Short mmCIF file of C-alpha atoms and ligand atoms in Angstrom, two decimals:
data_model
loop_
_atom_site.label_atom_id
_atom_site.label_comp_id
_atom_site.label_asym_id
_atom_site.label_seq_id
_atom_site.Cartn_x
_atom_site.Cartn_y
_atom_site.Cartn_z
CA MET A 1 10.24 38.12 -4.18
CA LYS A 2 8.95 37.34 -7.61
CA TYR A 3 5.79 38.83 -9.09
CA ILE A 4 3.70 36.56 -11.22
CA SER A 5 0.80 37.37 -13.53
CA THR A 6 -2.58 35.88 -12.53
CA ARG A 7 -2.60 34.30 -16.00
CA LYS A 8 0.79 32.73 -15.32
CA GLN A 9 2.50 33.68 -18.53
CA GLU A 10 4.79 36.33 -17.04
CA GLU A 11 7.10 36.46 -14.09
CA THR A 12 9.09 39.55 -13.06
CA ASN A 13 10.31 41.66 -10.15
CA ILE A 14 8.49 44.37 -8.18
CA LYS A 15 10.10 47.24 -10.07
CA ILE A 16 8.88 45.97 -13.46
CA ALA A 17 5.50 44.94 -12.02
CA ILE A 18 4.93 48.48 -10.76
CA LEU A 19 6.20 50.18 -13.87
CA LYS A 20 4.12 48.01 -16.22
CA GLY A 21 0.93 47.81 -14.19
CA LEU A 22 -0.66 45.16 -16.38
CA ALA A 23 1.16 41.99 -17.43
CA ASP A 24 1.65 41.26 -21.18
CA ASP A 25 -0.66 38.27 -20.93
CA GLY A 26 -3.47 40.61 -19.76
CA GLY A 27 -3.24 39.32 -16.18
CA LEU A 28 -2.55 41.24 -12.97
CA PHE A 29 0.70 40.93 -11.00
CA MET A 30 0.64 39.12 -7.70
CA PRO A 31 3.43 38.40 -5.30
CA GLU A 32 4.69 34.82 -5.67
CA TYR A 33 3.52 34.21 -2.06
CA ILE A 34 2.06 36.44 0.65
CA PRO A 35 4.82 37.12 3.16
CA GLN A 36 4.23 36.38 6.86
CA LEU A 37 4.99 38.88 9.61
CA GLU A 38 6.56 37.64 12.80
CA ALA A 39 4.82 37.23 16.14
CA ASP A 40 6.68 40.10 17.68
CA PHE A 41 5.29 42.47 15.11
CA PHE A 42 1.76 41.57 16.11
CA GLU A 43 2.57 41.64 19.84
CA ASN A 44 3.96 45.14 19.45
CA LEU A 45 1.29 46.39 17.03
CA PRO A 46 -0.58 48.74 19.49
CA ASN A 47 2.71 50.57 20.09
CA LEU A 48 3.50 51.19 16.44
CA SER A 49 2.62 54.33 14.44
CA LEU A 50 0.80 54.13 11.14
CA GLN A 51 4.10 55.01 9.39
CA GLU A 52 6.03 52.28 11.22
CA ILE A 53 3.35 49.71 10.29
CA GLY A 54 3.46 50.94 6.65
CA PHE A 55 7.24 50.51 6.53
CA ARG A 56 7.25 46.99 8.00
CA VAL A 57 4.45 45.77 5.72
CA ALA A 58 5.81 47.45 2.57
CA LYS A 59 9.30 46.11 3.25
CA GLU A 60 8.00 42.53 3.01
CA PHE A 61 6.69 43.18 -0.49
CA LEU A 62 9.49 45.32 -1.79
CA GLY A 63 12.52 43.51 -0.30
CA GLU A 64 15.83 44.82 -1.49
CA SER A 65 14.46 46.72 -4.46
CA ILE A 66 14.62 50.01 -2.43
CA SER A 67 16.77 51.00 0.51
CA ASP A 68 15.19 51.29 3.97
CA ASP A 69 15.90 55.04 4.06
CA ASN A 70 14.24 55.64 0.68
CA LEU A 71 11.26 53.51 1.57
CA LYS A 72 10.83 55.25 4.98
CA GLU A 73 10.94 58.63 3.27
CA ILE A 74 8.27 57.59 0.79
CA ILE A 75 6.02 56.07 3.47
CA ASP A 76 6.26 59.22 5.61
CA GLU A 77 5.31 61.38 2.59
CA VAL A 78 2.45 59.12 1.55
CA LEU A 79 0.96 58.74 5.03
CA ASN A 80 1.07 62.34 6.10
CA PHE A 81 -2.54 62.35 7.19
CA GLU A 82 -4.57 60.61 9.95
CA ILE A 83 -6.63 57.45 9.57
CA PRO A 84 -8.70 57.43 12.77
CA ALA A 85 -11.07 54.62 13.82
CA VAL A 86 -14.01 56.74 14.92
CA LYS A 87 -16.63 55.29 17.19
CA ILE A 88 -20.17 55.43 15.71
CA SER A 89 -21.92 53.18 18.27
CA ASP A 90 -20.88 50.58 20.87
CA ASN A 91 -19.76 47.96 18.39
CA ILE A 92 -19.37 49.92 15.20
CA TYR A 93 -16.34 51.97 14.17
CA SER A 94 -15.76 53.98 11.09
CA LEU A 95 -12.20 53.78 9.77
CA GLU A 96 -11.92 57.21 8.19
CA LEU A 97 -9.71 56.83 5.15
CA PHE A 98 -10.55 60.20 3.74
CA HIS A 99 -8.23 62.69 5.42
CA GLY A 100 -5.82 62.81 2.47
CA PRO A 101 -5.50 65.60 -0.13
CA THR A 102 -8.47 64.51 -2.31
CA MET A 103 -10.48 63.25 0.66
CA ALA A 104 -11.02 59.67 -0.58
CA PHE A 105 -9.29 56.45 0.45
CA LYS A 106 -7.69 56.21 -2.97
CA ASP A 107 -5.16 58.79 -1.82
CA VAL A 108 -3.42 56.04 0.13
CA GLY A 109 -2.86 53.76 -2.79
CA ALA A 110 -2.35 56.36 -5.50
CA ARG A 111 0.17 58.41 -3.61
CA PHE A 112 2.26 55.33 -2.78
CA MET A 113 2.05 54.16 -6.37
CA ALA A 114 3.03 57.54 -7.76
CA ARG A 115 6.07 57.74 -5.43
CA MET A 116 7.20 54.22 -6.23
CA MET A 117 6.82 54.77 -9.97
CA ALA A 118 8.76 58.00 -9.85
CA TYR A 119 11.44 56.20 -7.81
CA PHE A 120 11.73 53.23 -10.13
CA SER A 121 11.49 55.17 -13.37
CA GLU A 122 14.60 57.16 -12.43
CA GLY A 123 13.46 60.26 -14.24
CA LYS A 124 12.79 58.60 -17.63
CA PRO A 125 9.73 59.95 -19.49
CA MET A 126 6.56 57.92 -18.96
CA LYS A 127 2.85 58.15 -19.66
CA VAL A 128 0.46 57.04 -16.98
CA ILE A 129 -3.03 55.94 -18.06
CA ALA A 130 -5.84 55.95 -15.48
CA ALA A 131 -9.46 55.08 -15.94
CA THR A 132 -11.58 56.39 -13.12
CA SER A 133 -15.14 56.08 -11.85
CA GLY A 134 -14.56 59.24 -9.81
CA ASP A 135 -11.99 59.11 -7.06
CA THR A 136 -9.07 57.26 -8.52
CA GLY A 137 -8.30 59.89 -11.11
CA SER A 138 -7.94 62.78 -8.66
CA ALA A 139 -5.88 60.74 -6.23
CA VAL A 140 -3.61 59.65 -9.01
CA ALA A 141 -3.41 63.20 -10.33
CA SER A 142 -2.51 64.50 -6.89
CA GLY A 143 0.11 61.82 -6.45
CA PHE A 144 1.80 62.57 -9.83
CA PHE A 145 1.23 66.33 -10.12
CA ASN A 146 4.47 68.05 -11.17
CA VAL A 147 6.53 64.84 -11.03
CA PRO A 148 9.15 65.49 -13.77
CA GLY A 149 9.02 63.19 -16.79
CA ILE A 150 5.57 61.78 -16.03
CA GLU A 151 2.45 62.68 -18.04
CA VAL A 152 -0.91 61.51 -16.73
CA TYR A 153 -3.99 60.82 -18.83
CA ILE A 154 -7.24 60.39 -16.90
CA LEU A 155 -10.19 58.78 -18.59
CA TYR A 156 -13.49 59.49 -16.90
CA PRO A 157 -17.14 58.85 -17.87
CA LYS A 158 -18.87 62.06 -18.95
CA GLY A 159 -21.79 63.02 -16.67
CA LYS A 160 -21.23 60.06 -14.38
CA VAL A 161 -19.06 61.68 -11.74
CA SER A 162 -20.19 64.24 -9.20
CA PRO A 163 -19.52 67.95 -10.07
CA LEU A 164 -16.91 68.21 -7.33
CA GLN A 165 -15.26 64.89 -8.47
CA GLU A 166 -15.13 66.35 -12.00
CA LYS A 167 -13.39 69.46 -10.68
CA GLN A 168 -10.88 67.29 -8.87
CA LEU A 169 -10.11 65.53 -12.14
CA THR A 170 -9.99 68.41 -14.52
CA THR A 171 -8.41 71.37 -12.81
CA TRP A 172 -4.83 70.31 -12.40
CA GLY A 173 -3.24 71.48 -15.63
CA GLY A 174 0.52 70.89 -16.07
CA ASN A 175 1.34 67.21 -16.55
CA ILE A 176 -2.26 66.04 -15.89
CA LYS A 177 -4.73 65.71 -18.79
CA ALA A 178 -8.40 64.80 -18.34
CA LEU A 179 -10.08 62.81 -21.13
CA GLU A 180 -13.86 63.05 -20.86
CA ILE A 181 -15.36 59.86 -22.39
CA ASP A 182 -18.93 59.70 -23.62
CA GLY A 183 -19.61 56.33 -22.06
CA THR A 184 -19.57 54.35 -18.77
CA PHE A 185 -16.70 53.62 -16.38
CA ASP A 186 -16.46 50.14 -17.97
CA ASP A 187 -15.88 51.84 -21.35
CA CYS A 188 -13.09 53.88 -19.82
CA GLN A 189 -11.53 50.81 -18.24
CA ALA A 190 -11.73 48.91 -21.57
CA LEU A 191 -10.19 51.90 -23.39
CA ALA A 192 -7.35 52.05 -20.86
CA LYS A 193 -6.64 48.35 -21.35
CA GLN A 194 -6.65 48.80 -25.11
CA ILE A 195 -4.27 51.76 -24.91
CA LEU A 196 -1.91 49.88 -22.64
CA SER A 197 -1.76 46.85 -24.93
CA ASP A 198 -1.56 48.72 -28.25
CA GLU A 199 1.62 47.97 -30.07
CA GLU A 200 2.01 51.30 -31.84
CA LEU A 201 1.45 53.35 -28.75
CA ASN A 202 3.87 51.15 -26.79
CA GLN A 203 6.51 51.63 -29.46
CA LYS A 204 6.24 55.39 -29.24
CA PHE A 205 5.89 55.80 -25.45
CA THR A 206 6.62 54.13 -22.20
CA LEU A 207 3.11 53.52 -20.95
CA THR A 208 1.81 52.35 -17.60
CA SER A 209 -1.49 52.01 -15.82
CA ALA A 210 -2.56 53.62 -12.57
CA ASN A 211 -5.73 51.69 -11.90
CA SER A 212 -6.36 49.46 -8.96
CA ILE A 213 -4.80 46.83 -11.17
CA ASN A 214 -1.35 48.22 -10.28
CA ILE A 215 0.13 46.16 -7.43
CA ALA A 216 1.57 49.35 -5.94
CA ARG A 217 -2.00 50.46 -5.20
CA LEU A 218 -2.75 47.32 -3.24
CA ILE A 219 0.31 47.10 -0.99
CA PRO A 220 -0.35 50.37 0.94
CA GLN A 221 -4.07 49.63 1.22
CA SER A 222 -3.24 46.71 3.47
CA PHE A 223 -1.51 49.05 5.97
CA TYR A 224 -4.67 50.45 7.43
CA TYR A 225 -6.14 47.06 8.30
CA PHE A 226 -3.21 46.61 10.63
CA TRP A 227 -3.58 50.19 11.87
CA ALA A 228 -7.26 49.59 12.64
CA PHE A 229 -6.18 46.56 14.77
CA ALA A 230 -3.56 48.67 16.49
CA GLN A 231 -6.34 51.05 17.55
CA LEU A 232 -9.08 48.54 18.35
CA GLN A 233 -7.30 45.43 19.63
CA LYS A 234 -7.74 46.61 23.20
CA LEU A 235 -11.48 45.96 22.89
CA ARG A 236 -10.68 42.23 22.80
CA LYS A 237 -13.35 41.18 20.41
CA PRO A 238 -13.25 39.67 16.96
CA ILE A 239 -12.95 42.32 14.27
CA VAL A 240 -15.05 42.30 11.11
CA PHE A 241 -14.36 44.65 8.26
CA SER A 242 -17.06 45.78 5.93
CA VAL A 243 -15.54 47.01 2.69
CA PRO A 244 -17.63 49.07 0.29
CA SER A 245 -16.47 47.48 -2.95
CA GLY A 246 -16.30 48.28 -6.68
CA ASN A 247 -13.13 46.97 -8.24
CA PHE A 248 -12.31 45.08 -5.03
CA GLY A 249 -8.80 46.52 -4.60
CA ASN A 250 -9.57 47.59 -1.06
CA LEU A 251 -10.90 44.15 -0.15
CA THR A 252 -8.02 42.31 -1.82
CA ALA A 253 -5.56 44.40 0.26
CA GLY A 254 -7.46 43.28 3.38
CA LEU A 255 -7.06 39.65 2.27
CA PHE A 256 -3.31 40.32 1.92
CA ALA A 257 -3.30 41.63 5.53
CA LYS A 258 -5.11 38.56 6.80
CA LYS A 259 -2.75 36.23 4.90
CA MET A 260 0.21 38.07 6.47
CA GLY A 261 -1.12 36.96 9.83
CA LEU A 262 -3.54 39.65 10.91
CA PRO A 263 -6.39 37.85 12.74
CA ILE A 264 -9.30 39.42 10.90
CA HIS A 265 -12.40 37.56 11.87
CA GLN A 266 -14.48 38.13 8.75
CA PHE A 267 -14.76 40.34 5.66
CA ILE A 268 -17.97 41.73 4.29
CA ALA A 269 -17.91 42.73 0.66
CA SER A 270 -20.68 45.35 0.56
CA THR A 271 -21.80 46.45 -2.88
CA ASN A 272 -24.49 48.69 -4.34
CA ALA A 273 -26.75 47.34 -7.14
CA ASN A 274 -23.60 46.25 -9.02
CA ASP A 275 -23.79 42.82 -7.53
CA VAL A 276 -21.51 40.58 -9.54
CA VAL A 277 -19.55 39.33 -6.57
CA PRO A 278 -22.51 38.78 -4.11
CA LYS A 279 -24.17 36.89 -6.99
CA PHE A 280 -21.00 34.88 -7.54
CA LEU A 281 -20.85 33.84 -3.91
CA GLU A 282 -24.49 32.87 -4.03
CA THR A 283 -24.42 30.88 -7.24
CA GLY A 284 -20.78 30.00 -7.86
CA ASN A 285 -20.98 31.60 -11.30
CA TYR A 286 -19.12 34.74 -12.14
CA GLU A 287 -21.04 36.80 -14.66
CA SER A 288 -19.84 40.33 -15.46
CA LYS A 289 -22.61 42.76 -16.33
CA PRO A 290 -22.83 46.28 -17.66
CA SER A 291 -22.41 48.67 -14.74
CA LYS A 292 -25.48 50.33 -13.21
CA GLN A 293 -25.47 53.93 -12.10
CA THR A 294 -26.04 54.45 -8.35
CA ILE A 295 -25.55 57.14 -5.65
CA SER A 296 -22.37 55.37 -4.53
CA ASN A 297 -20.88 55.86 -7.95
CA ALA A 298 -17.27 54.97 -7.21
CA MET A 299 -18.51 51.38 -6.90
CA ASP A 300 -20.48 51.31 -10.15
CA VAL A 301 -18.39 48.51 -11.59
CA GLY A 302 -19.78 45.62 -13.61
CA ASN A 303 -16.58 43.65 -14.06
CA PRO A 304 -14.36 44.16 -10.97
CA SER A 305 -10.74 44.10 -12.06
CA ASN A 306 -9.38 42.62 -8.88
CA PHE A 307 -11.64 39.59 -9.07
CA GLU A 308 -8.83 37.81 -10.79
CA ARG A 309 -6.52 38.46 -7.92
CA MET A 310 -9.08 37.24 -5.35
CA LYS A 311 -9.58 34.14 -7.39
CA SER A 312 -5.90 33.37 -7.36
CA LEU A 313 -5.75 33.98 -3.58
CA PHE A 314 -8.54 31.47 -3.18
CA ASN A 315 -7.13 28.99 -5.70
CA ASP A 316 -10.28 29.35 -7.82
CA ASP A 317 -12.34 27.66 -5.13
CA VAL A 318 -15.72 29.29 -4.28
CA SER A 319 -15.94 27.52 -0.96
CA GLU A 320 -12.68 29.20 0.20
CA PHE A 321 -14.07 32.52 -0.89
CA LYS A 322 -17.19 31.91 1.19
CA ILE A 323 -15.20 31.14 4.34
CA GLU A 324 -13.52 34.61 4.35
CA ILE A 325 -16.12 36.77 2.71
CA GLU A 326 -19.80 37.46 3.20
CA SER A 327 -21.16 39.62 0.43
CA TYR A 328 -24.35 41.67 0.19
CA SER A 329 -25.78 44.07 -2.29
CA PHE A 330 -27.84 47.14 -1.36
CA SER A 331 -30.20 49.47 -3.23
CA ASP A 332 -29.93 53.27 -3.27
CA GLU A 333 -33.06 53.45 -1.17
CA GLU A 334 -31.55 51.33 1.57
CA THR A 335 -28.39 53.40 1.39
CA LYS A 336 -30.28 56.63 1.83
CA GLN A 337 -32.34 55.31 4.76
CA THR A 338 -29.13 54.20 6.47
CA MET A 339 -27.57 57.67 6.01
CA ILE A 340 -30.60 59.16 7.70
CA LYS A 341 -30.77 56.60 10.44
CA VAL A 342 -27.07 56.86 11.37
CA LYS A 343 -27.27 60.66 11.41
CA ASN A 344 -30.37 60.71 13.62
CA GLU A 345 -29.32 57.93 15.99
CA PHE A 346 -25.58 58.59 16.31
CA ASP A 347 -25.05 62.03 14.84
CA TYR A 348 -22.55 60.59 12.33
CA THR A 349 -22.63 61.62 8.68
CA LEU A 350 -21.88 58.75 6.33
CA ASP A 351 -21.16 59.25 2.69
CA PRO A 352 -23.10 56.87 0.37
CA HIS A 353 -20.20 54.41 0.14
CA GLY A 354 -19.72 54.29 3.85
CA ALA A 355 -23.50 53.77 4.24
CA VAL A 356 -23.31 50.72 1.97
CA ALA A 357 -20.59 49.35 4.23
CA TYR A 358 -22.66 50.11 7.38
CA LEU A 359 -25.56 48.11 5.83
CA GLY A 360 -23.16 45.21 5.37
CA LEU A 361 -22.39 45.16 9.13
CA GLU A 362 -26.08 45.32 10.04
CA THR A 363 -26.92 42.55 7.65
CA LEU A 364 -24.22 40.31 9.09
CA ARG A 365 -25.50 40.88 12.61
CA GLN A 366 -29.01 39.96 11.49
CA ALA A 367 -27.78 36.90 9.67
CA GLN A 368 -26.02 35.76 12.83
CA SER A 369 -29.28 36.42 14.70
CA ASP A 370 -29.51 39.29 17.11
CA LYS A 371 -28.55 37.25 20.11
CA LYS A 372 -24.97 37.76 19.09
CA ASN A 373 -25.46 41.42 18.62
CA GLU A 374 -22.37 42.20 20.60
CA SER A 375 -20.21 39.38 19.43
CA PHE A 376 -17.91 41.38 17.21
CA ILE A 377 -16.56 44.82 16.52
CA GLY A 378 -17.68 45.97 13.11
CA VAL A 379 -15.36 48.31 11.26
CA LEU A 380 -16.75 50.00 8.16
CA LEU A 381 -14.20 51.46 5.76
CA GLU A 382 -15.36 55.04 5.26
CA THR A 383 -13.84 55.59 1.87
CA ALA A 384 -14.87 59.20 1.11
CA HIS A 385 -15.65 62.38 3.00
CA PRO A 386 -19.41 63.03 2.76
CA ALA A 387 -18.72 66.47 1.26
CA LYS A 388 -17.34 64.69 -1.87
CA PHE A 389 -20.95 63.68 -2.50
CA VAL A 390 -22.49 66.88 -1.22
CA GLU A 391 -25.48 66.85 -3.67
CA VAL A 392 -26.62 63.43 -2.57
CA VAL A 393 -25.82 63.82 1.09
CA GLU A 394 -27.65 67.17 1.45
CA GLU A 395 -30.67 65.92 -0.41
CA VAL A 396 -30.87 62.80 1.70
CA LEU A 397 -30.26 64.46 5.05
CA LYS A 398 -32.14 67.58 4.17
CA GLU A 399 -29.50 69.79 5.69
CA LYS A 400 -26.41 71.69 4.65
CA ILE A 401 -23.09 70.02 5.27
CA GLU A 402 -19.79 71.77 5.66
CA ILE A 403 -17.36 71.67 2.73
CA PRO A 404 -13.76 71.32 3.92
CA GLU A 405 -11.33 73.97 2.64
CA LYS A 406 -9.33 71.28 0.76
CA LEU A 407 -12.37 70.55 -1.41
CA GLU A 408 -13.58 74.12 -1.76
CA ALA A 409 -10.21 74.96 -3.34
CA PHE A 410 -10.96 72.60 -6.30
CA ASN A 411 -14.38 74.12 -6.79
CA LYS A 412 -12.94 77.48 -7.39
CA LYS A 413 -10.80 76.35 -10.35
CA GLU A 414 -11.65 76.14 -14.04
CA LYS A 415 -12.45 72.71 -15.71
CA GLN A 416 -10.12 71.67 -18.57
CA SER A 417 -10.87 68.46 -20.41
CA VAL A 418 -10.83 66.94 -23.92
CA GLU A 419 -14.05 65.16 -24.94
CA PHE A 420 -14.16 61.76 -26.79
CA SER A 421 -16.66 59.13 -27.82
CA ALA A 422 -15.87 55.70 -26.37
CA ASP A 423 -13.91 54.84 -29.52
CA PHE A 424 -10.44 53.50 -29.14
CA GLU A 425 -9.17 54.68 -32.54
CA VAL A 426 -10.06 58.29 -31.81
CA VAL A 427 -8.42 58.23 -28.40
CA LYS A 428 -5.37 56.49 -29.87
CA GLN A 429 -5.11 59.18 -32.56
CA PHE A 430 -5.03 61.86 -29.86
CA LEU A 431 -2.34 60.06 -27.89
CA MET A 432 -0.20 59.46 -30.98
CA GLU A 433 -0.04 63.19 -31.50
CA GLU A 434 1.09 63.83 -27.97
CA LYS A 435 4.83 64.54 -27.29
C1 PLP B 501 -13.00 53.40 -5.40
C2 PLP B 501 -13.87 53.57 -4.27
C3 PLP B 501 -14.55 52.47 -3.70
C4 PLP B 501 -14.32 51.03 -4.19
O1 PLP B 501 -13.07 50.58 -3.93
P1 PLP B 501 -12.47 49.30 -4.71
O2 PLP B 501 -11.12 49.12 -4.22
O3 PLP B 501 -12.51 49.66 -6.16
O4 PLP B 501 -13.41 48.17 -4.39
C5 PLP B 501 -15.37 52.72 -2.60
N1 PLP B 501 -15.58 53.98 -2.13
C6 PLP B 501 -15.00 55.00 -2.73
C7 PLP B 501 -15.35 56.38 -2.20
C8 PLP B 501 -14.18 54.88 -3.76
O5 PLP B 501 -13.57 55.95 -4.34
#
């Protein structure tokens, strides 16, 4: 399988696509075509384990670039935690993607990417650059921690991540360095792009990116759409996924799953006040905007990086987009009310991102008029454990929530970061002095 840049100027194989992250023409790598899975795979789906599904799906994208044994080993290491579809109410399930080491869904993609990069780099020294709005950085750090030859630089916006998220970014030490940028997530993302395309830095180091722009992040994120079906197919109703979206990597992976043959009825792209995509679907015009700060901060993205991939999947045609995806934007106030409502009515604690996704399902039901209230199973992707956003969740629900031991361990460690203004030259200088 060839991998082709969304800007069409570069064509390569999966190994190079993963090691480079971003194509030289500034585009994002996409498989030449989306592979199809055979009918017997779908018939057998309810009998497969998450790991078996992961292997079958990954194999389609990776082909002969890795042996079956090596790939199985990597998949088993990456997916060593549960992803249960938990019932909230009769027709709403929460696909809990947060049982990994940093307790956010980004563990799935970041751990797979880290293992694949380590495998393909064959021990040669490499610098990984990751811009994060909160959760990516820690998942990437956890995936790469102590991998020989790999140094990780995490750029995060000062004061715009939660205290616990900050601890999860800055307390690793060893081969993980946290760069605290006085700016927004968009500034961090722009800096990362500049670093990765800088000639001098590229002469001195082997650089790669670890954002949702890396194709190795997307491939494993498609696994759990299949896994949700394996768990919920027996209900014999159409399945709708509501995806709380920021950079749209999670949703793009869902589109991959559907194109591979998974009969997903509908996607909902649920966003907070950062509503570039809902606006695009409404007006047909894509206009990036500066990001706005919200309580679902991992989705505070004003120029979603995977939009380019979605565009290429839909051949640049808004009407094709509209067939697959409904998209709604919600305010912080609506998000809070939903957290309270779901807690009171169903005794389920949503984090702010999951609450945005819940709102998407409710809105679709209303749009389809309440007569059809039971016409589909709504699956919201619960992308973070509520304790990752403990300040917001406790303030909204007016009660203490339990902090899992995994997270408490980060809190006890000391923050280590280097501070920068959002100025490329200064950051570049720092990197040039690195070994
Ligand atoms: C990153 C993140 C999102 C958004 O995912 P995208 O793939 O960027 O759309 C949603 N929720 C949480 C908790 C996240 O960390």
